[in-house]
Coordinates of C-alpha atoms in Angstrom, one line a residue:
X1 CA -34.0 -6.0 25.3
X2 CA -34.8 -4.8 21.6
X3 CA -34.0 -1.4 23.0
X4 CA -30.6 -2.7 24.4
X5 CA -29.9 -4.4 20.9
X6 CA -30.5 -1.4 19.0
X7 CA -28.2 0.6 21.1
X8 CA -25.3 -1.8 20.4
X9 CA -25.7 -1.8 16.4
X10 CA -25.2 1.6 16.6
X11 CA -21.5 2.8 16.2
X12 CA -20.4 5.0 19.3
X13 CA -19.0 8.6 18.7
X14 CA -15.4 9.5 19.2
X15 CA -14.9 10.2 22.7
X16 CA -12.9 12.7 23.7
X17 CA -10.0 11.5 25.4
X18 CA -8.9 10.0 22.3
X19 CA -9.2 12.7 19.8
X20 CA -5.8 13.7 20.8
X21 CA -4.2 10.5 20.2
X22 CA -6.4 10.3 16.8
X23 CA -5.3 14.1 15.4
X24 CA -1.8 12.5 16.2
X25 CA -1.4 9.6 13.9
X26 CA -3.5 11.6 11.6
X27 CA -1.0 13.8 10.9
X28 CA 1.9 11.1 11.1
X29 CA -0.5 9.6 8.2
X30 CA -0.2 12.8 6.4
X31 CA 3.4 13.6 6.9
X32 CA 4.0 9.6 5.1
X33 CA 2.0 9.9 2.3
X34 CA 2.2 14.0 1.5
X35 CA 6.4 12.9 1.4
X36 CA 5.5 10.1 -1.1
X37 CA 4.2 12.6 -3.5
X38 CA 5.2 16.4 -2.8
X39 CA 9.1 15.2 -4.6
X40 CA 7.7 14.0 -8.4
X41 CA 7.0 17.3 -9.1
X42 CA 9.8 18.9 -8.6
X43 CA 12.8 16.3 -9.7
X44 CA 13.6 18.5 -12.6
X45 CA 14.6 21.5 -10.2
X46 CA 16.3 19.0 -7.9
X47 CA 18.4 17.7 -10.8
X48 CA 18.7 20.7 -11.9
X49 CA 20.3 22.3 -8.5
X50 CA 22.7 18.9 -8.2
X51 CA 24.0 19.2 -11.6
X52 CA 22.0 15.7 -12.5
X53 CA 20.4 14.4 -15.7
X54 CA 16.5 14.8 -14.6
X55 CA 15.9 11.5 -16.4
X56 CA 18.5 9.8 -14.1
X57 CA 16.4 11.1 -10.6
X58 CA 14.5 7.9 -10.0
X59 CA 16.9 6.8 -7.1
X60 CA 15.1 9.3 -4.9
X61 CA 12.4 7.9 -5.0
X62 CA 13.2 4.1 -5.7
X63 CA 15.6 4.8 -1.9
X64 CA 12.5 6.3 -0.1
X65 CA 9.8 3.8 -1.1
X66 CA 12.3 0.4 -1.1
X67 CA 13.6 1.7 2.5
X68 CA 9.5 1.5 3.7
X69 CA 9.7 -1.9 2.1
X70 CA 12.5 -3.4 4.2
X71 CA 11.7 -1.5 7.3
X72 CA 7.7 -2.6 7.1
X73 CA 8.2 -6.6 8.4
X74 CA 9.9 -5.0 11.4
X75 CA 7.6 -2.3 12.9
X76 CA 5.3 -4.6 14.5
X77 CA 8.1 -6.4 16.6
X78 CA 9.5 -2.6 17.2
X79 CA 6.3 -1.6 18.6
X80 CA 5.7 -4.2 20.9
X81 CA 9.1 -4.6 22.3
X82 CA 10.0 -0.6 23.1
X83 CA 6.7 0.4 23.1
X84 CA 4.0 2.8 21.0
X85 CA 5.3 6.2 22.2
X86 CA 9.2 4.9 22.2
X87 CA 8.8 4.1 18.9
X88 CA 6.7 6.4 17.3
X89 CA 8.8 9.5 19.0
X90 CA 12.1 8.0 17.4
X91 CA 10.1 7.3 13.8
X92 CA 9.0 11.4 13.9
X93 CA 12.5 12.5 15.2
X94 CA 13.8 10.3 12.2
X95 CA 11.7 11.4 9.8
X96 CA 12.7 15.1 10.8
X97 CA 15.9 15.0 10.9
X98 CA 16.3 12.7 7.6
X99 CA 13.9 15.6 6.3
X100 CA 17.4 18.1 7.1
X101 CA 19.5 15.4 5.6
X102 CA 17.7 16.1 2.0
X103 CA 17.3 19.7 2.3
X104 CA 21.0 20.2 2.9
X105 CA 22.1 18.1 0.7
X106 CA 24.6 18.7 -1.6
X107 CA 25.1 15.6 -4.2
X108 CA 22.8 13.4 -5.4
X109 CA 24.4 10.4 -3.3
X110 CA 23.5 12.3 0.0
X111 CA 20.3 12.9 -1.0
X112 CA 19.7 9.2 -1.8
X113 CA 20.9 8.4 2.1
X114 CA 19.3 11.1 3.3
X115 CA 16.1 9.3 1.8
X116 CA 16.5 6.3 3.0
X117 CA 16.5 7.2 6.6
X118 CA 12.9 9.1 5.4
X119 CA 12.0 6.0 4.5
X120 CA 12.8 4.2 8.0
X121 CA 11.2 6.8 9.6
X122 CA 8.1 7.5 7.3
X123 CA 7.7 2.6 7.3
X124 CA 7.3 3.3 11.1
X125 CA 4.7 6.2 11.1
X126 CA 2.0 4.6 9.0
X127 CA 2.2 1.0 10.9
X128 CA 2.6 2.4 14.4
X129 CA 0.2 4.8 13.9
X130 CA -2.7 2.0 12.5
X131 CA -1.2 0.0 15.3
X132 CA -2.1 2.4 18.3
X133 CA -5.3 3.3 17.6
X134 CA -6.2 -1.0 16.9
X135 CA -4.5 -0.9 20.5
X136 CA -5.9 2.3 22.2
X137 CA -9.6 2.5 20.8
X138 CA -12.5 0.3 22.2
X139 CA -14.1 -1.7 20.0
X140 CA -17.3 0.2 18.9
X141 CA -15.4 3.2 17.9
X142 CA -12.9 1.8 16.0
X143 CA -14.4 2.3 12.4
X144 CA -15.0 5.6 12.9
X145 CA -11.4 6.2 14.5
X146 CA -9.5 4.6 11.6
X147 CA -11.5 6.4 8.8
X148 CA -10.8 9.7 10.6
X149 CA -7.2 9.2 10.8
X150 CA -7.3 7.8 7.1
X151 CA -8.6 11.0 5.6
X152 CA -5.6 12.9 6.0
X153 CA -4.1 9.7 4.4
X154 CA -5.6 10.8 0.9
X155 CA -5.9 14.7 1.3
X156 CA -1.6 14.3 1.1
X157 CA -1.7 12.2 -2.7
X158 CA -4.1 15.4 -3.3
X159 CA -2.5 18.2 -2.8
X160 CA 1.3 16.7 -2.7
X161 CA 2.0 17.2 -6.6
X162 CA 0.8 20.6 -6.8
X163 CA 2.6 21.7 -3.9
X164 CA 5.4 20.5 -4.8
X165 CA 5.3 22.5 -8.3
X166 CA 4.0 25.8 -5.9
X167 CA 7.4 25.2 -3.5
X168 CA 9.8 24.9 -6.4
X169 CA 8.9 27.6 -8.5
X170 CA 8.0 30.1 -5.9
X171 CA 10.6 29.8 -3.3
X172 CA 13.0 26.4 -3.6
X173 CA 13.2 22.2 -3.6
X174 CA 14.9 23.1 -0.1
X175 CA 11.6 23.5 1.5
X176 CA 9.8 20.6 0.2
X177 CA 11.4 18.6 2.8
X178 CA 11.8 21.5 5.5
X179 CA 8.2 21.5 5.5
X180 CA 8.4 18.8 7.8
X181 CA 10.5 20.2 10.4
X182 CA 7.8 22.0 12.3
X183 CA 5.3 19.3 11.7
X184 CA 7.5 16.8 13.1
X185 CA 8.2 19.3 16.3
X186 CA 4.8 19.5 17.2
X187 CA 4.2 15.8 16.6
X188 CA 7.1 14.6 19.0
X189 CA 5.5 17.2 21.8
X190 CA 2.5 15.7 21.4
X191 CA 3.9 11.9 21.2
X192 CA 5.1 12.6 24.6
X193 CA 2.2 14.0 25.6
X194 CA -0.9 12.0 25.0
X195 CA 0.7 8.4 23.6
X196 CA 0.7 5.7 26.3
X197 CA 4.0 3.9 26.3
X198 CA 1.9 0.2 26.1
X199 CA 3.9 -2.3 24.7
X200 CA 4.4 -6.3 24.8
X201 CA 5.2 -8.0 28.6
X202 CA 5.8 -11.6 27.2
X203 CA 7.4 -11.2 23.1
X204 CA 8.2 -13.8 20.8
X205 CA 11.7 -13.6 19.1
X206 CA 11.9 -11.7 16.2
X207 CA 12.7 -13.6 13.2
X208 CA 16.6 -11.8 12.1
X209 CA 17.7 -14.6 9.9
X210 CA 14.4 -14.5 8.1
X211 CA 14.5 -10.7 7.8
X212 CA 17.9 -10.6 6.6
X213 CA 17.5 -13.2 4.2
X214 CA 14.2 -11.1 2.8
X215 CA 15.8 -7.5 3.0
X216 CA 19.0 -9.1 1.2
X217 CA 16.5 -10.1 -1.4
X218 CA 14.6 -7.1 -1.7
X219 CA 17.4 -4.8 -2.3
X220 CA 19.4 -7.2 -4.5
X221 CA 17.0 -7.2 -7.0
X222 CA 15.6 -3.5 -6.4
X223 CA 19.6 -2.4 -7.5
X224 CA 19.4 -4.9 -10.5
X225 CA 16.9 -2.3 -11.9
X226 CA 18.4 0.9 -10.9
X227 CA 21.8 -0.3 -12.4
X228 CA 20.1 -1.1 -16.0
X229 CA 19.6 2.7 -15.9
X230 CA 23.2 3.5 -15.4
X231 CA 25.0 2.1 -18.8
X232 CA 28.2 2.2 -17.2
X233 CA 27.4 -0.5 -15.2
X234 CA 29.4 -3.6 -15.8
X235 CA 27.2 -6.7 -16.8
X236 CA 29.4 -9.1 -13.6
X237 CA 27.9 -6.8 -11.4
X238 CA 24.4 -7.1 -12.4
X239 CA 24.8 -11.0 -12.5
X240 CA 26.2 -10.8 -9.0
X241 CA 23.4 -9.2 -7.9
X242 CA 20.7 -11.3 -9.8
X243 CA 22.4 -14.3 -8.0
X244 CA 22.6 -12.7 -4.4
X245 CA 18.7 -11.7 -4.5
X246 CA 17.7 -15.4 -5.7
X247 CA 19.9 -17.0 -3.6
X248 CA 18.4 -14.8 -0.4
X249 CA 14.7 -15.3 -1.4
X250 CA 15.3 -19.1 -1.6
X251 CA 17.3 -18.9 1.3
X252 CA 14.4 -17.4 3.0
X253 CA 12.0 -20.2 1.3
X254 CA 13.9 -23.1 2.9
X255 CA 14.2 -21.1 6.3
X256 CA 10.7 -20.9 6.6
X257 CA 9.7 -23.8 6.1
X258 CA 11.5 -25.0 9.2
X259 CA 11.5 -21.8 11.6
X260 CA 8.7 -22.1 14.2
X261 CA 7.8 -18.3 14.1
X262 CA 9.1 -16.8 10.8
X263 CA 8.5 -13.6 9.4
X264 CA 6.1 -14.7 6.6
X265 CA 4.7 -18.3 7.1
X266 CA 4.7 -20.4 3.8
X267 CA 1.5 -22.1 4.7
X268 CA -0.1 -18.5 3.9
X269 CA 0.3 -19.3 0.0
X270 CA -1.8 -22.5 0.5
X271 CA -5.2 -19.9 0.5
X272 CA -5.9 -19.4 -3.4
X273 CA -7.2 -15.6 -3.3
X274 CA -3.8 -14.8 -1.4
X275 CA -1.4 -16.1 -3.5
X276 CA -3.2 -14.9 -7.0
X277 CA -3.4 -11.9 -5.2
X278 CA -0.2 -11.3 -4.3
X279 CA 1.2 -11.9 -7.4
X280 CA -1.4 -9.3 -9.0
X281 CA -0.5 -6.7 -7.0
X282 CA 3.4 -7.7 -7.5
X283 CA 2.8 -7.5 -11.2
X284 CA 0.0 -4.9 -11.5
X285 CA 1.7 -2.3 -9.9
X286 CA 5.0 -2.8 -11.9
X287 CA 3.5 -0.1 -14.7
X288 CA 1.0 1.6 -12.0
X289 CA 4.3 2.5 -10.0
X290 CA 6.2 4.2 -12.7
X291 CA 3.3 6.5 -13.5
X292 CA 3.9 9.2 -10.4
X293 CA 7.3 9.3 -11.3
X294 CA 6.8 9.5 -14.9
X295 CA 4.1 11.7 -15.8
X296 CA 5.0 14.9 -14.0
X297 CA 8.7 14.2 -15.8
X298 CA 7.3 14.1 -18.9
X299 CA 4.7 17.1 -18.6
X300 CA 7.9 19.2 -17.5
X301 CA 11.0 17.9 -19.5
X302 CA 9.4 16.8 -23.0
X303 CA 6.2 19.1 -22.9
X304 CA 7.4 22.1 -21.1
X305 CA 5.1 22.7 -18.4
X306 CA 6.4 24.7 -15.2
X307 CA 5.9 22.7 -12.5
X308 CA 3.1 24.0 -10.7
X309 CA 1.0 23.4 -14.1
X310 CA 2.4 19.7 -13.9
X311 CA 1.5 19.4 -10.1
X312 CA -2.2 20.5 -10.8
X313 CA -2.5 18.5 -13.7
X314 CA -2.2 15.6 -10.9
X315 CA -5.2 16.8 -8.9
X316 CA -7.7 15.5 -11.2
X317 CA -6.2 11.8 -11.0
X318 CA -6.5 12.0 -7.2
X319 CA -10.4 13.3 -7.1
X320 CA -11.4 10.3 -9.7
X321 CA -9.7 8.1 -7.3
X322 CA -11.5 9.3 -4.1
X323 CA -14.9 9.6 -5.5
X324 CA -15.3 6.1 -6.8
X325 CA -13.7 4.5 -3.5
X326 CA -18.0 4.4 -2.5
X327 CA -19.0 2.7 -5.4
X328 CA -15.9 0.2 -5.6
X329 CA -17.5 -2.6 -2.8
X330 CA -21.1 -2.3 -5.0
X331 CA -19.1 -2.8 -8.3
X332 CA -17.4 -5.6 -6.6
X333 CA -20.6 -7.7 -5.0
X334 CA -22.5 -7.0 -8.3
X335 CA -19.7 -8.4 -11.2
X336 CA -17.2 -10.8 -8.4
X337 CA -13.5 -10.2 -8.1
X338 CA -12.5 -11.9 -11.1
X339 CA -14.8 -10.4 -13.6
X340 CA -13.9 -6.8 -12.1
X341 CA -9.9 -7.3 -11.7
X342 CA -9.1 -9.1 -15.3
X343 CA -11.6 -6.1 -16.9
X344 CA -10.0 -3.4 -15.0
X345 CA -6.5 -4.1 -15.6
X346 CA -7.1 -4.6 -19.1
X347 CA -8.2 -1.2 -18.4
X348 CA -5.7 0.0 -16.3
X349 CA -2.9 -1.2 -18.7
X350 CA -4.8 0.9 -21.6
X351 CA -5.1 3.7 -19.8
X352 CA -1.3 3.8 -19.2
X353 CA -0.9 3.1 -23.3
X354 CA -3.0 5.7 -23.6
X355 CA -0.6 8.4 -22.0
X356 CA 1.3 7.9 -25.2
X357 CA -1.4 9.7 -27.2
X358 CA -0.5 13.1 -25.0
X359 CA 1.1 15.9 -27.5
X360 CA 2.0 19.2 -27.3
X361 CA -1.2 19.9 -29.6
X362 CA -3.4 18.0 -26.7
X363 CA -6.3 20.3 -25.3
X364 CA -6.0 20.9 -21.6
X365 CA -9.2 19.9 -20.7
X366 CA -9.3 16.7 -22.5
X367 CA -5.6 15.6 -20.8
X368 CA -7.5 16.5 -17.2
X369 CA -10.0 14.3 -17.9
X370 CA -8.0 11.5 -19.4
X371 CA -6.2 11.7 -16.0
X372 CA -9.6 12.1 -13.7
X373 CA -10.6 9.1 -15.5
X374 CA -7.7 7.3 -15.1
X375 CA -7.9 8.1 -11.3
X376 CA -11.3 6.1 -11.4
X377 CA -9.7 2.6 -12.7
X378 CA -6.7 3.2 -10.7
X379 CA -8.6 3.4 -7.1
X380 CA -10.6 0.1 -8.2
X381 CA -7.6 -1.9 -9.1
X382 CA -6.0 -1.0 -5.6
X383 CA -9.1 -1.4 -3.7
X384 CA -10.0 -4.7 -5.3
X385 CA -6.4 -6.0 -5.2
X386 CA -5.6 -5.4 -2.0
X387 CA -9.4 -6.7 -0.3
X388 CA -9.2 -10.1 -2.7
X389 CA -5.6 -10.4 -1.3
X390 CA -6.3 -11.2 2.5
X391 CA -9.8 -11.4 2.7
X392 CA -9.8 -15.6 3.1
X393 CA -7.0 -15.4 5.3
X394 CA -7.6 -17.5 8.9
X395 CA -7.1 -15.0 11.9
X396 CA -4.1 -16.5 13.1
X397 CA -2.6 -15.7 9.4
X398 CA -3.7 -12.4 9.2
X399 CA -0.9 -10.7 10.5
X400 CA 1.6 -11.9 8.5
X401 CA -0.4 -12.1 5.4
X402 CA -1.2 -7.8 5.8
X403 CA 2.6 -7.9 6.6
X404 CA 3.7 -9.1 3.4
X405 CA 1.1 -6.9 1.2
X406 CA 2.4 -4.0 2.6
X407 CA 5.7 -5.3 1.4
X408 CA 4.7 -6.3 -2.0
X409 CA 3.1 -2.6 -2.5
X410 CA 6.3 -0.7 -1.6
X411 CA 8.9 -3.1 -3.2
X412 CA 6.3 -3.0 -6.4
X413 CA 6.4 0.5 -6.5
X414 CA 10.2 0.9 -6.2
X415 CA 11.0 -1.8 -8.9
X416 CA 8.0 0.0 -11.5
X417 CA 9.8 3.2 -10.9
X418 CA 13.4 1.4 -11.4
X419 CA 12.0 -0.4 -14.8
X420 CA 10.1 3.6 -16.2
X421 CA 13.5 5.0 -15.6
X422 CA 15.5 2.1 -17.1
X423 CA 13.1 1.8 -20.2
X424 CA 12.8 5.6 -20.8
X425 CA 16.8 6.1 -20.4
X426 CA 17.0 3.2 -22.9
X427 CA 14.4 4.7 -26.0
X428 CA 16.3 7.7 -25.5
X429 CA 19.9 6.1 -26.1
X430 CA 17.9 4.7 -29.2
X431 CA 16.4 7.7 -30.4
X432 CA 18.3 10.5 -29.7
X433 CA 17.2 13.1 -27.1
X434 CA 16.2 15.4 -30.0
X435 CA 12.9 12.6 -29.7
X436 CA 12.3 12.6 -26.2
X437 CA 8.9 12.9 -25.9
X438 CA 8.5 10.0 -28.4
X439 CA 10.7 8.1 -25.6
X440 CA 8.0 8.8 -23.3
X441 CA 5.1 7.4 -25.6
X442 CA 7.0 4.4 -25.7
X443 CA 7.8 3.6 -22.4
X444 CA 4.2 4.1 -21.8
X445 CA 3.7 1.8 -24.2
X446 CA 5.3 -0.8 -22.4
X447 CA 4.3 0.0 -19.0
X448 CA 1.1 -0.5 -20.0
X449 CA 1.6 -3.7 -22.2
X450 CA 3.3 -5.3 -18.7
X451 CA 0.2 -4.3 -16.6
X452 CA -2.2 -5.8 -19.1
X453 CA 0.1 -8.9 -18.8
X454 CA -1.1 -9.0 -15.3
X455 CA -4.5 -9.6 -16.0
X456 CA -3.9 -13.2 -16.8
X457 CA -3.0 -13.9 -13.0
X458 CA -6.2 -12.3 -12.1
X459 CA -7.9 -15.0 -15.0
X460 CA -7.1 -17.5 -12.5
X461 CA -9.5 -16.7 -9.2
X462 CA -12.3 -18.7 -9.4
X463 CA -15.9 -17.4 -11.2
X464 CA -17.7 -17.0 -7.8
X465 CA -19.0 -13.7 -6.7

């Protein structure tokens, strides 16, 4: 019987049948998150090739990361109702063929739509992907199938800045989305291949009034930002859009509260650690979003650097944030959530000040440091952020609560990289682009004044380990 017992505590081994299917999502995983970063790096060239202020580029990336946003409530429903290899075929063919769109793109507008079909595509790959192997694996070799397929995950952050700089000064931007193309090939052979088509018999009715109310929200006030960049805006249209994204969210709000299924429960905010934790990761990642697209813009348009130097300067931010992910649960049971995520976003927020201390006159090694051990805080204040988030939810709230995270991280991201660009574009109107990297220091500045703000939500989870 001791024997037996034994035998069970022991995680099984990857069988072989389903290393296939694993390989799969692994590279769908990789495909999503090398996209995410392979661009930052070389915006300047894109601009460049479109005729486009550089400083002006953060649509492409606000488009890609807000499309995931809207598209993430969705995918689950999507999955279960046309099935796991329906769905994830049509999210690689997407993916591809939006991958064309931006390569042949010709204006900055078509790149932007071009992106935002990437986005569909890349909101499907990650969720479907997660979602097949929680449907496909057996139970005792499901930790070690979901940390294989999560490597490739963090290899694309890696390696997806210095790229970038490698494809655009060595052969053109054109190819950091072709690129994709033959990955994507291979991937929908194989999706027809090994993926089993399983999908819901008996569905519950998707939630469309909810999800337009949400999506009308999400990109109401995502374009509020974007348009404080442009200063031809008018100010009627800004106030239109303020009022359309409030008026949708409490729309949503009143919806919910009577809906019998809908697509975020409001009973979910009722769990303390969910709804501080929300909000931090809302308000944290305001400043931590804007730092991918800002820091490789400033290493190439106010310091110079080609941009392969500015791609590899990135590596060092993405080792420091792999190598502490070990230590980050042993930090946690030792100091508590609270102590850990008011200290390290006082940290964080420093460490994005501290960007504005970078001059032309700044050593090499001591800037790859600064960045290695900014990687280190960073990976913490994710980690910590995102387990404090749902870790009280019940089971039957579990769903919904990942649901909305994943929505708050994207829509985060997007709105940090709208406010960099909006608060850089806005120094420089001040000062003249004759002081642009003085525009940079002080958007840092502020980026990281509005994360340390953050840590005062944090102050509110309780003292207990």
């Amino acid at each position: 019987m001791s024997q037996g017992t034994k035998t069970k505590d022991v995680p099984e081994p990857i069988g072989k049948e389903y290393r296939p299917i694993l390989w799969l999502v692994a590279m769908g995983f990789f495909m999503q998150q090398l996209d995410s970063t392979i661009i930052n790096t070389a915006l300047p060239n894109i601009a460049k090739s479109l005729n486009e202020n550089p400083l002006n580029m953060q649509s492409v990336i606000v488009a890609y990361v807000l499309a995931m946003a809207v598209t993430i409530p969705i995918s689950g429903w999507v999955t279960d109702r046309y099935g796991i290899k329906r769905t994830y075929f049509f999210a690689i063919i997407l993916f591809s063929l939006a991958s064309i769109g931006c390569a042949l793109s010709q204006s900055l507008t078509t790149l932007v739509i071009s992106r935002v079909f990437q986005g569909i595509g890349g909101a499907l790959l990650q969720p479907v992907g997660r979602l097949t192997v929680l449907k496909v694996m057996p139970r005792p070799q499901l930790l070690a199938a979901l940390s294989f397929v999560s490597i490739p995950g963090l290899i694309g952050p890696l390696i997806g800045p210095s790229l970038g700089g490698l494809i655009v000064e060595w052969m053109s931007w054109h190819w950091i989305f072709l690129i994709n193309v033959p990955i994507g090939m291979v991937g929908a052979f194989f999706t027809l291949k090994v993926l089993p088509n399983m999908k819901q018999s008996h569905l519950a009715s998707f939630d469309y009034i909810g999800f337009i109310f949400v999506a009308t929200s999400m990109v109401s006030l995502s374009l509020v930002l974007e348009s404080m960049v442009d200063q031809t805006r008018s100010q009627a249209s800004m106030i239109l859009l303020i009022v359309i994204g409030l008026s949708a969210g409490a729309s949503y709000w009143l919806h919910a509260l009577r809906h019998h299924s809908p697509l975020f429960h409001p009973s979910i905010f009722k769990v303390h650690t969910f709804s501080i934790g929300i909000l931090g990761n809302l308000f944290a990642r305001l400043g931590n979003g804007a730092i991918p697209f800002m820091m490789p813009l400033m290493l190439q348009v106010a310091l110079g650097f080609n941009p392969t130097i500015a791609g590899l300067m990135m590596i060092p931010l993405a080792i420091g944030s792999m190598l502490i992910k070990r230590f980050i649960t042993r930090l946690i049971y030792r100091f508590g959530y609270r102590k850990v995520l008011v200290t390290n976003t006082l940290c964080v927020g420093l460490g994005i000040a501290s960007f504005a201390l970078i001059t032309p006159n700044t050593p090499m090694w001591w800037q790859l440091i600064h960045f290695f051990i900014f990687g280190i805080f960073n990976s913490i204040q994710f980690t910590a952020m995102n387990t404090v988030t749902i870790k009280d939810l019940k089971q039957e709230d579990a769903s919904s609560g990942n649901g909305l995270l994943s929505v708050v991280q994207q829509l985060s991201m997007s709105m940090g990289v709208a406010i960099g660009g909006a608060v850089l574009n806005n120094f420089i109107h001040l000062d003249g682009k004759q002081n642009m990297l003085q525009s940079f220091h002080y958007t840092f500045l502020c980026l990281g004044a509005l994360t340390i703000c953050a840590s005062w939500i944090f102050w509110q989870l309780k003292k207990s380990r």
